Short mmCIF file of C-alpha atoms in Angstrom, two decimals:
data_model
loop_
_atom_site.label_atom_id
_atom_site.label_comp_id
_atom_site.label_asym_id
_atom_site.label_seq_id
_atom_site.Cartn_x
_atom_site.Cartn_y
_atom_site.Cartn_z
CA UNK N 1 3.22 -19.35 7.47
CA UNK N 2 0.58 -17.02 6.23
CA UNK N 3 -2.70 -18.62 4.82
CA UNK N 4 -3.65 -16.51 1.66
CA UNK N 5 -6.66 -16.56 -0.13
CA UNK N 6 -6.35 -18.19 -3.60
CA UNK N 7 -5.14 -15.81 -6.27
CA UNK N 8 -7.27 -15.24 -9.39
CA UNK N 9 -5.94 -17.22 -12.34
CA UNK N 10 -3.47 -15.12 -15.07
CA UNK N 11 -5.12 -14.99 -18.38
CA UNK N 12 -3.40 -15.82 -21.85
CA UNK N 13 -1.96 -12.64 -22.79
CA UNK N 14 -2.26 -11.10 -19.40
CA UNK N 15 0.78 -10.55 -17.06
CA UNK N 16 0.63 -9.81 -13.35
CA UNK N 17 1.26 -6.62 -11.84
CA UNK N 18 5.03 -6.56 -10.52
CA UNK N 19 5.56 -6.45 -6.57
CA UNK N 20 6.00 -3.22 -4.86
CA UNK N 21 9.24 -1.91 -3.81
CA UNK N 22 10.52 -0.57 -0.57
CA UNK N 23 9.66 3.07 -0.35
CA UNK N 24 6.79 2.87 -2.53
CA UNK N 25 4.17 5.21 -1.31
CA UNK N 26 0.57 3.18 -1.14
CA UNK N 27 -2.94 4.35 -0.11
CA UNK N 28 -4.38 1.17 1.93
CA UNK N 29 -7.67 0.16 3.38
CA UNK N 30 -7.94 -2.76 5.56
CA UNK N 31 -10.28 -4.36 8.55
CA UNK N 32 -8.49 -6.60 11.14
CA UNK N 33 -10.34 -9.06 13.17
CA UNK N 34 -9.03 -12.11 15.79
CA UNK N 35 -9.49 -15.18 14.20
CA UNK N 36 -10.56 -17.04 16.89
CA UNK N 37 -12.89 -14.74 18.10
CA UNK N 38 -13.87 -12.51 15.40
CA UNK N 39 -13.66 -9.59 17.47
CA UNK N 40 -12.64 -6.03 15.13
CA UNK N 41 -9.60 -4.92 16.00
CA UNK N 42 -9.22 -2.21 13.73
CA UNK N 43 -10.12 -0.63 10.62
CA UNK N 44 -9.95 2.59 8.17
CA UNK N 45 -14.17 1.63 7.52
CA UNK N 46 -16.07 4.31 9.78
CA UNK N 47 -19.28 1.79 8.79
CA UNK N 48 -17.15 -1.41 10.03
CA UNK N 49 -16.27 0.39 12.96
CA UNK N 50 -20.37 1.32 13.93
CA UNK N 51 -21.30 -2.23 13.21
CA UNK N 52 -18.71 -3.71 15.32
CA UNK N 53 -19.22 -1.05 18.13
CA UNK N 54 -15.74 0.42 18.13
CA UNK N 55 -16.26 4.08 16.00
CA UNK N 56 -14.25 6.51 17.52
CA UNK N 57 -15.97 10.11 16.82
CA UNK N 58 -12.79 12.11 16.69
CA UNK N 59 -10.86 9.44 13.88
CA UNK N 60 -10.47 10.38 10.48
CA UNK N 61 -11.89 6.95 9.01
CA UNK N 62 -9.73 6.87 5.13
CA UNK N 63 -7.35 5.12 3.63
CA UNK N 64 -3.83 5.04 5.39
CA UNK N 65 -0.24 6.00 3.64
CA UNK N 66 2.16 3.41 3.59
CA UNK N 67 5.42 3.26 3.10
CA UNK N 68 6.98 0.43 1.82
CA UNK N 69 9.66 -0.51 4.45
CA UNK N 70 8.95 1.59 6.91
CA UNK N 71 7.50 -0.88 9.45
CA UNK N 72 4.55 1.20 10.29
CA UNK N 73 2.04 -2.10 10.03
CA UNK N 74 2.29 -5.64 11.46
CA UNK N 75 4.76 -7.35 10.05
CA UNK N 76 3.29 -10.25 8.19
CA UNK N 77 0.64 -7.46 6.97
CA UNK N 78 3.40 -5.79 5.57
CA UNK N 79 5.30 -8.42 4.19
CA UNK N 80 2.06 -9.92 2.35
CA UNK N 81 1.21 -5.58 0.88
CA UNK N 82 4.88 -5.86 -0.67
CA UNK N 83 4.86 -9.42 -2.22
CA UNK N 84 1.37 -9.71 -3.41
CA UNK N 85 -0.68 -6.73 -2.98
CA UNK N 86 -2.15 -5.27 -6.20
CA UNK N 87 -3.64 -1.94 -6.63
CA UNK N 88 -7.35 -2.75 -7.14
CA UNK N 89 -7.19 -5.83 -5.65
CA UNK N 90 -8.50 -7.16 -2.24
CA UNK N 91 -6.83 -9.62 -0.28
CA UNK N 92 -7.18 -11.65 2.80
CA UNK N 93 -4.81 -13.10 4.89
CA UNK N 94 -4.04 -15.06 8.05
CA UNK N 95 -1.42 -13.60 10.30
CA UNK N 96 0.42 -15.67 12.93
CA UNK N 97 1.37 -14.32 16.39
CA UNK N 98 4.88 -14.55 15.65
CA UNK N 99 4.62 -12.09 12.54
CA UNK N 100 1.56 -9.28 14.80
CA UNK N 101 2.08 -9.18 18.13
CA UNK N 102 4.09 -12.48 19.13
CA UNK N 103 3.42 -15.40 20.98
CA UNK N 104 2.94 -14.69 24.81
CA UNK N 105 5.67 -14.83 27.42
CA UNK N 106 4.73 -16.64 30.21
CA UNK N 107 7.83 -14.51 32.10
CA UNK N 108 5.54 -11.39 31.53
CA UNK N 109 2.75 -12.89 34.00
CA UNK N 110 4.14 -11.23 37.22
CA UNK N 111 3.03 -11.03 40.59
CA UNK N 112 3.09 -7.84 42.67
CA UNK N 113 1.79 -6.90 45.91
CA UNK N 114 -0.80 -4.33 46.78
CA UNK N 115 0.62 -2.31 48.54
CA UNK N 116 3.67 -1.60 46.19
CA UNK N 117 0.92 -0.94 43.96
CA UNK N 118 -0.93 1.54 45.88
CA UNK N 119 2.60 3.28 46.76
CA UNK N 120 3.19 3.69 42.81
CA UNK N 121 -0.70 5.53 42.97
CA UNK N 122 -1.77 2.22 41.43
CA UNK N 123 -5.60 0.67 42.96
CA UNK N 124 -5.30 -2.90 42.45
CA UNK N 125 -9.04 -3.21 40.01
CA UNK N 126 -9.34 -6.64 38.26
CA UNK N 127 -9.44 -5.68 34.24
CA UNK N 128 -7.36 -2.42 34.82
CA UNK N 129 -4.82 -1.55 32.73
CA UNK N 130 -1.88 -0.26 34.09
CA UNK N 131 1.65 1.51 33.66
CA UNK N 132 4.36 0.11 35.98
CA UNK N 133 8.06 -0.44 35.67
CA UNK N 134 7.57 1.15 32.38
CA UNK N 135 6.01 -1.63 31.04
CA UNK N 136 1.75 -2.11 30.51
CA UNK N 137 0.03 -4.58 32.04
CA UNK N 138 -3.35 -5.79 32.66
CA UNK N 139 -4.51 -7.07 36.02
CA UNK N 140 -5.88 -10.41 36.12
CA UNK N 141 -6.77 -11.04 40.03
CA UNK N 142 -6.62 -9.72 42.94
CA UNK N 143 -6.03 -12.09 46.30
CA UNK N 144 -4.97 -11.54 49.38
CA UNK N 145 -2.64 -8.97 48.72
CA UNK N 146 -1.26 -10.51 45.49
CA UNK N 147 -1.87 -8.98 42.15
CA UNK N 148 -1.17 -11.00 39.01
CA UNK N 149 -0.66 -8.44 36.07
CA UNK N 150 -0.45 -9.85 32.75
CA UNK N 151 2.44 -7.19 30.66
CA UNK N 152 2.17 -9.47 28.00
CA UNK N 153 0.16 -7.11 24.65
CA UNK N 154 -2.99 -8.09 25.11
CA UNK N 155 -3.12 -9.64 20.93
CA UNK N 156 -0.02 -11.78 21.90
CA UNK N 157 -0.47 -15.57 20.79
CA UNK N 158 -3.56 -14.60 18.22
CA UNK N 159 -3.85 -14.70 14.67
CA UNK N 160 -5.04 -12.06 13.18
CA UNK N 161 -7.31 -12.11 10.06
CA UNK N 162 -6.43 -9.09 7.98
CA UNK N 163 -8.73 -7.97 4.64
CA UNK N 164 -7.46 -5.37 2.82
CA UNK N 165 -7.20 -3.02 -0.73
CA UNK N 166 -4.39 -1.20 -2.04
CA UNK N 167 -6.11 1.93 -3.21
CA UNK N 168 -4.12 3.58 -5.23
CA UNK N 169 0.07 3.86 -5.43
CA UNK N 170 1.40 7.62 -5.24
CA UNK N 171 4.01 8.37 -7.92
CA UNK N 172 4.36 12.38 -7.87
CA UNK N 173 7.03 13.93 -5.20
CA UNK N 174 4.38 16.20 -4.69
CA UNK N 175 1.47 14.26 -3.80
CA UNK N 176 3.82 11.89 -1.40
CA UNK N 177 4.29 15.05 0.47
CA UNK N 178 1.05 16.20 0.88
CA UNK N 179 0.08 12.76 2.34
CA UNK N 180 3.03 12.59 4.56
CA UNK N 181 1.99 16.18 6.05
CA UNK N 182 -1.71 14.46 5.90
CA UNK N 183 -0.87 12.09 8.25
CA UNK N 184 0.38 14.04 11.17
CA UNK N 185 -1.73 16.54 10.41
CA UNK N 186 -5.58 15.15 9.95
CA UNK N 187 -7.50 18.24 10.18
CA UNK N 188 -6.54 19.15 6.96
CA UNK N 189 -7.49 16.86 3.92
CA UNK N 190 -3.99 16.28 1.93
CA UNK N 191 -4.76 18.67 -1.05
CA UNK N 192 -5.03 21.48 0.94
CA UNK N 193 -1.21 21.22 1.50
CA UNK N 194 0.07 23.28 -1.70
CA UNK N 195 3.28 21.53 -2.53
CA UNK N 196 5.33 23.24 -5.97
CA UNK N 197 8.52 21.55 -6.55
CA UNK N 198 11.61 23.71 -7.72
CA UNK N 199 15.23 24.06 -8.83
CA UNK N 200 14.82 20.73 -11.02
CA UNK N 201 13.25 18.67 -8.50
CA UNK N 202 15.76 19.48 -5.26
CA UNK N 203 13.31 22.16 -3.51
CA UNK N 204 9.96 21.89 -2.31
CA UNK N 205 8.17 24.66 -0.85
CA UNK N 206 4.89 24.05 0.85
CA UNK N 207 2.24 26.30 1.59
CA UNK N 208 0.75 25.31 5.39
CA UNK N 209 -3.54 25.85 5.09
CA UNK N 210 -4.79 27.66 7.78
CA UNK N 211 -6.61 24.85 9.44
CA UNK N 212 -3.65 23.84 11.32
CA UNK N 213 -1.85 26.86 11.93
CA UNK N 214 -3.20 26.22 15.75
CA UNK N 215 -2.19 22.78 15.64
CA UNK N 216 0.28 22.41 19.16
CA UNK N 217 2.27 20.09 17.54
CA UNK N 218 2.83 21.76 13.74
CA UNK N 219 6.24 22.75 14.18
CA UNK N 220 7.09 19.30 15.50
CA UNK N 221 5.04 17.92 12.30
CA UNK N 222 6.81 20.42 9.93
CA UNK N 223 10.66 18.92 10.76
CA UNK N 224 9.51 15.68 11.36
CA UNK N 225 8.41 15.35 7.41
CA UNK N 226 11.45 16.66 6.41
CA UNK N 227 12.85 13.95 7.35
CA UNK N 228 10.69 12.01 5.97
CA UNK N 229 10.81 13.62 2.25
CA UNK N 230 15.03 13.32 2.59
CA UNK N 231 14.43 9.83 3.60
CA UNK N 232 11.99 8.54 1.12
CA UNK N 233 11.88 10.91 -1.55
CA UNK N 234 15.73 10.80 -2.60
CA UNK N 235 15.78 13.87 -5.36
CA UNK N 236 14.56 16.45 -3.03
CA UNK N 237 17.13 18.20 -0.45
CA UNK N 238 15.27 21.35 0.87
CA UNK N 239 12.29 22.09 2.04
CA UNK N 240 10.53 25.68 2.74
CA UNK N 241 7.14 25.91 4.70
CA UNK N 242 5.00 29.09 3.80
CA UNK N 243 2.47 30.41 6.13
CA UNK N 244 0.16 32.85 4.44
CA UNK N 245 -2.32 35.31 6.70
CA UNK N 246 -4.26 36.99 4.58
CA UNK N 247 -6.81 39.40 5.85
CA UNK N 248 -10.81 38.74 5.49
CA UNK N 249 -12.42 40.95 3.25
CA UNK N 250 -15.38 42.50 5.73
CA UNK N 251 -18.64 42.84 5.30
CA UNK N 252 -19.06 47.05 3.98
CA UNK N 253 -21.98 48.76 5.30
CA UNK N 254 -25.07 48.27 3.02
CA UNK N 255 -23.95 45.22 1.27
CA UNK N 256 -25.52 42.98 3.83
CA UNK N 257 -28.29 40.94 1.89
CA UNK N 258 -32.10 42.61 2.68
CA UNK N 259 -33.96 40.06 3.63
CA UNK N 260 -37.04 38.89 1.21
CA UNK N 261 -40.20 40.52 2.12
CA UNK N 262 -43.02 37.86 2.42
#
């Protein structure tokens, strides 16, 4: 059961925002810590993520697009953003393992020896985490030739303590489809994705900036959102990407700025 905090009281007159719907496209902030321990698990807060000693240089730190539905979060975090969240509004709430990362599975404590280890390329190192059996583990000793890995995720059986904000709720086609090329594609920030929607709101065409036209994975990024848009955003059944080169305009001899004499 989640633990909520209290909800402000309704005043005369006043009526509370209605829940969101699946599909809704929301702009969320949040911090997640382990209850027990406190420890930051993870955040969209670059100045949370300094403090706690967990900033990551090459992370966008912003608000994240979600998707209503789409099972992107936690579960119980998800489940709490559709029933209660409010735009505005910050929550907190307690998360149970059985609705983050469930309880742990004492069958997922295994023992392996050494030397199969070392014959997979694996050196048995107590804290290592490995990939075997195409499962990940941790290791959790190492004796006499025995190896107890632990394959269990390593936030199984905690609750999770999660604080966030519904920023804002995206209602344009266009907009959603900036943010949903956004989010594959961080190096450019979501306006610079020109989106004009056509032929009575069944064609999109979308202009790619040029800071990701060396992205390796842009064509991958380009169909996956397609199938996104037909997915999510139900009027909309084609989609055309535009790549524009345009030439720099050089520098002409003698307009280079003289510099000022002193």
């Amino acid at each position: 059961m989640l633990f909520l905090t209290p909800s402000p009281p309704v005043l005369p007159g006043t009526v509370r925002a209605m829940p969101f719907s699946k599909n809704d496209f929301l702009l969320v902030e949040y911090t997640i810590k382990v209850k027990e321990t406190g420890e930051l698990v993870d955040t969209t807060n670059a100045e949370i993520a300094k403090k706690e000693g967990k900033f990551e240089a090459d992370r966008v730190y912003e608000p994240i697009l979600v998707i209503v539905g789409e099972g992107r979060l936690i579960k119980g975090f998800e489940e709490d953003i559709e029933k209660n969240g409010e735009v505005g509004v910050e929550r907190t709430v307690e998360i149970p393992p059985e609705k983050a990362y469930g309880k742990r599975d004492p069958r997922k404590v295994r023992t392996i020896s050494a030397r199969e280890l070392l014959r997979a390329g694996i050196t048995p190192e107590v804290g290592k985490v490995i990939e075997y059996g195409n499962s990940v583990g941790v290791i959790k000793s190492v004796s006499g030739g025995r190896v107890l890995v632990d394959f269990n995720h390593p936030l199984a059986g905690r609750t999770l303590v999660v604080t966030y904000k519904v920023v804002r709720k995206l209602e344009e086609p266009a907009e959603k489809i900036q943010y949903l090329l956004h989010r594959r594609l961080k190096r450019a920030p979501p306006e610079k994705f020109r989106v004009e929607i056509r032929d009575g709101d069944r064609t999109a065409v979308v202009e790619i900036p040029r800071e990701v036209f060396l992205e390796r994975d842009l064509q991958i990024a380009k169909a996956i959102v397609a199938e996104e848009v037909y997915r999510y955003i139900g009027s909309i059944d084609t989609i055309v990407y535009q790549e524009r080169y345009q030439r720099r305009r050089e520098e002409k001899p003698g307009e280079a700025k003289e510099e000022k004499q002193g």
